[in-house]
Amino acid sequence: MSAASYVSTRGQAPAASLSQAIAAGLAPDGGLYVPAALPSLHREEFAQGTLADTAATLLQPFFEGDALAPDLHAICAEALDFPVPLRPLGDSGTQLMELFHGPTAAFKDVGARFLAACLKRLRADADTPLTILVATSGDTGAAVAAAFHQVPRLRVAVLYPDGRVSPRQAHQLGCFGDNVRALRVAGSFDDCQHMVKAALGDTQLQAHVPMSSANSISLGRLLPQMSYYAHHALAWQRAHGHPLSFVVPTGNLGNALAALLVRAMGLPIDRVHLACNANDVIVEFLAGADYAPRTSVATLANAMDVGAPSNMERLRWLMPDDAALRATLSASRIDDARIRQTISLVAQRYGRQVCPHTACAIAAWQDLSAAGDTRDWALAATAHPAKFERIVGQFSGQPVPVPASLDALLARPAHAEPMRAETAVLARWLRDWH
Ligand SMILES: *Cc1c(COP(=O)(O)O)cnc(C)c1O
């Protein structure tokens, strides 16, 4: 097999190796890196094993011929060192895929830890630090901060929309210090994302301050997210003799794209259904409207407050034909009233507390069942309810117990610097960071 290579969704950048694509984040033409050819795998190629074992088998073709290939097993073992269990949702027959048992209690720990494990190895001989820029609507920043904290030759600037993340999320972003800085931006998540993209694309600034991204545009985050879909779909197929379907709560489409890639590679996934909050640009697009990105609105499921999903370019690359895409992918819009109602109902009916994002997935699945769908579903539970203790406590009628890892972070002091939502302000700040 020849070395895996990566091309830009915009088609105007030279092909890159995996290491180059991971180090760069965004492609030089402003596009997102995708594999030049999507490998296919057969389920017989997977031995029964841990999540890290599944990940190493799944990702081997993506690492083929790359400088990181000899380290693939070690990277998977380092990044995926916490459980990602499927747990039945009461007696509903449906499963919650619990993605929130990592250090910052959200699924983004998977991608962030994998990216850190890759970059750490790629920068082993560098003499200038690499600055990781990350725009976050809540969970990305904390996961990246935790994954990169005190890693030598790497440093992190986290931008988040001031006042639009939960108090606990804000605390998690500001509590690391050392090589990690938190910037609270007077603007929306889309403003933060725009500032990051502008800085990364500024070649003059790059010459002074070598930078990369850790947003869901980064290939180093997308690839490992495929692992849990593959792992559970394969186990389900072995145990039940048929494929599993997934509901994925969606913002930037990174987690959902991982599920779609696994299915496109030939592994046993049946339906993939997206659950959006009131930011419903994807829902409308899949229902037949033109794709119309817009400004995001604030909702209870704030990590999904995205009006212009950055992975849309990758979705279009994977399924360029709109009609085919609409036939194979569906989505629901779940507004805040429904999120509250679902948190209550899940507490009463199943005795479980779920975060607002997970509630979107559960509500979407309830609608599918009500419409007569009887497939075997796993619903991605993307954050621990303790990250949203106010809303979950209020509507489930019970205080939310805090997991130990989160407790330790909340005990640290936190600090964030205010910043105007202007690309020039960020550029100046980065030049002055010593
Ligand atoms: C980021 C996030 C999402 C959305 O994931 P995308 O990959 O952006 O679609 C959903 N739930 C939680 C808790 C998140 O942190």
Tab-separated table of N, CA, C and O and ligand atoms in Angstrom, residues 105-108 137-140 169 216 221 225 248-256 303-304 306 311 355 357-358 381-384 387-388, ligand 1:
chain	number	residue	atom	x	y	z
A	105	ALA	N	-14.868	15.763	30.815
A	105	ALA	CA	-16.268	15.321	30.849
A	105	ALA	C	-17.087	15.654	29.601
A	105	ALA	O	-18.295	15.858	29.676
A	106	ALA	N	-16.418	15.727	28.431
A	106	ALA	CA	-17.151	15.870	27.167
A	106	ALA	C	-16.419	15.073	26.084
A	106	ALA	O	-15.231	14.776	26.228
A	107	PHE	N	-17.139	14.758	25.001
A	107	PHE	CA	-16.542	13.871	23.985
A	107	PHE	C	-15.304	14.479	23.343
A	107	PHE	O	-14.477	13.770	22.770
A	108	LYS	N	-15.150	15.788	23.446
A	108	LYS	CA	-14.018	16.431	22.783
A	108	LYS	C	-12.673	16.028	23.382
A	108	LYS	O	-11.631	16.252	22.773
A	137	SER	N	-17.152	26.923	21.706
A	137	SER	CA	-18.468	27.322	22.216
A	137	SER	C	-18.704	26.603	23.530
A	137	SER	O	-19.812	26.480	23.993
A	138	GLY	N	-17.643	26.096	24.136
A	138	GLY	CA	-17.772	25.486	25.444
A	138	GLY	C	-16.783	24.376	25.704
A	138	GLY	O	-15.852	24.547	26.466
A	139	ASP	N	-16.977	23.241	25.033
A	139	ASP	CA	-16.256	22.047	25.445
A	139	ASP	C	-14.907	21.842	24.764
A	139	ASP	O	-14.006	21.257	25.338
A	140	THR	N	-14.760	22.323	23.538
A	140	THR	CA	-13.501	22.142	22.835
A	140	THR	C	-12.345	22.732	23.614
A	140	THR	O	-11.308	22.098	23.805
A	169	GLN	N	-18.184	25.824	32.524
A	169	GLN	CA	-17.344	25.751	31.317
A	169	GLN	C	-16.305	26.867	31.346
A	169	GLN	O	-15.128	26.631	31.057
A	216	SER	N	-12.558	21.694	15.280
A	216	SER	CA	-12.988	20.418	14.712
A	216	SER	C	-12.607	20.327	13.235
A	216	SER	O	-12.795	19.301	12.608
A	221	ARG	N	-8.277	15.643	15.143
A	221	ARG	CA	-9.427	15.456	16.036
A	221	ARG	C	-10.482	14.596	15.376
A	221	ARG	O	-11.153	13.799	16.026
A	225	GLN	N	-12.244	10.363	16.480
A	225	GLN	CA	-13.677	10.313	16.801
A	225	GLN	C	-14.371	9.177	16.060
A	225	GLN	O	-15.471	8.764	16.410
A	248	VAL	N	-26.633	11.614	16.498
A	248	VAL	CA	-25.481	12.418	16.909
A	248	VAL	C	-25.913	13.876	17.095
A	248	VAL	O	-26.359	14.510	16.135
A	249	PRO	N	-25.783	14.398	18.324
A	249	PRO	CA	-26.059	15.830	18.516
A	249	PRO	C	-24.983	16.646	17.806
A	249	PRO	O	-23.798	16.366	17.948
A	250	THR	N	-25.409	17.652	17.051
A	250	THR	CA	-24.518	18.241	16.059
A	250	THR	C	-24.420	19.752	16.143
A	250	THR	O	-25.428	20.434	16.317
A	251	GLY	N	-23.185	20.248	16.011
A	251	GLY	CA	-22.942	21.682	15.901
A	251	GLY	C	-22.110	21.956	14.669
A	251	GLY	O	-22.610	22.346	13.619
A	252	ASN	N	-20.799	21.695	14.776
A	252	ASN	CA	-19.896	21.861	13.641
A	252	ASN	C	-19.810	20.621	12.755
A	252	ASN	O	-18.981	20.563	11.843
A	253	LEU	N	-20.570	19.605	13.052
A	253	LEU	CA	-20.643	18.381	12.241
A	253	LEU	C	-19.408	17.485	12.351
A	253	LEU	O	-19.272	16.545	11.574
A	254	GLY	N	-18.518	17.751	13.305
A	254	GLY	CA	-17.299	16.947	13.406
A	254	GLY	C	-17.587	15.525	13.883
A	254	GLY	O	-17.135	14.551	13.275
A	255	ASN	N	-18.355	15.434	14.947
A	255	ASN	CA	-18.664	14.128	15.505
A	255	ASN	C	-19.532	13.327	14.528
A	255	ASN	O	-19.327	12.127	14.335
A	256	ALA	N	-20.474	13.999	13.904
A	256	ALA	CA	-21.361	13.324	12.945
A	256	ALA	C	-20.569	12.849	11.729
A	256	ALA	O	-20.777	11.745	11.218
A	303	ALA	N	-22.880	24.097	23.160
A	303	ALA	CA	-21.755	23.600	22.354
A	303	ALA	C	-22.190	23.307	20.916
A	303	ALA	O	-21.363	22.976	20.069
A	304	MET	N	-23.491	23.424	20.678
A	304	MET	CA	-24.012	23.225	19.320
A	304	MET	C	-24.553	24.529	18.736
A	304	MET	O	-25.275	24.517	17.746
A	306	VAL	N	-24.030	26.813	16.507
A	306	VAL	CA	-23.206	27.049	15.327
A	306	VAL	C	-24.134	27.366	14.158
A	306	VAL	O	-25.050	26.595	13.870
A	311	ASN	N	-17.515	21.876	9.274
A	311	ASN	CA	-17.304	20.609	8.567
A	311	ASN	C	-18.273	20.382	7.412
A	311	ASN	O	-18.264	19.311	6.801
A	355	CYS	N	-27.246	15.811	29.835
A	355	CYS	CA	-26.907	17.194	29.489
A	355	CYS	C	-27.827	17.668	28.356
A	355	CYS	O	-28.458	16.863	27.680
A	357	HIS	N	-27.257	18.676	25.382
A	357	HIS	CA	-26.896	18.162	24.045
A	357	HIS	C	-27.405	16.739	23.875
A	357	HIS	O	-27.972	16.375	22.846
A	358	THR	N	-27.186	15.946	24.927
A	358	THR	CA	-27.666	14.573	24.924
A	358	THR	C	-29.195	14.566	24.855
A	358	THR	O	-29.787	13.715	24.175
A	381	ALA	N	-24.071	10.480	23.843
A	381	ALA	CA	-24.193	11.323	25.046
A	381	ALA	C	-22.884	12.088	25.138
A	381	ALA	O	-21.855	11.538	25.513
A	382	THR	N	-22.919	13.372	24.753
A	382	THR	CA	-21.670	14.072	24.460
A	382	THR	C	-21.044	14.801	25.646
A	382	THR	O	-19.860	15.102	25.597
A	383	ALA	N	-21.820	15.117	26.672
A	383	ALA	CA	-21.213	15.755	27.858
A	383	ALA	C	-21.849	15.203	29.126
A	383	ALA	O	-22.993	14.746	29.129
A	384	HIS	N	-21.098	15.275	30.210
A	384	HIS	CA	-21.611	14.862	31.520
A	384	HIS	C	-22.622	15.921	31.999
A	384	HIS	O	-22.367	17.117	31.829
A	387	LYS	N	-21.680	19.259	33.843
A	387	LYS	CA	-21.166	20.475	33.202
A	387	LYS	C	-22.274	21.509	33.033
A	387	LYS	O	-22.005	22.662	32.735
A	388	PHE	N	-23.516	21.068	33.178
A	388	PHE	CA	-24.668	21.960	32.994
A	388	PHE	C	-25.584	21.811	34.197
A	388	PHE	O	-26.773	21.553	34.069
B	1	LIG	C1	-18.939	20.036	20.529
B	1	LIG	C2	-20.113	19.398	21.119
B	1	LIG	C3	-21.174	18.955	20.325
B	1	LIG	C4	-21.190	19.151	18.820
B	1	LIG	O1	-20.170	18.426	18.173
B	1	LIG	P1	-19.724	18.821	16.685
B	1	LIG	O2	-18.616	17.914	16.363
B	1	LIG	O3	-19.330	20.264	16.710
B	1	LIG	O4	-20.925	18.622	15.833
B	1	LIG	C5	-22.224	18.313	20.951
B	1	LIG	N1	-22.250	18.148	22.287
B	1	LIG	C6	-21.248	18.573	23.076
B	1	LIG	C7	-21.361	18.371	24.543
B	1	LIG	C8	-20.151	19.195	22.528
B	1	LIG	O5	-19.165	19.609	23.317
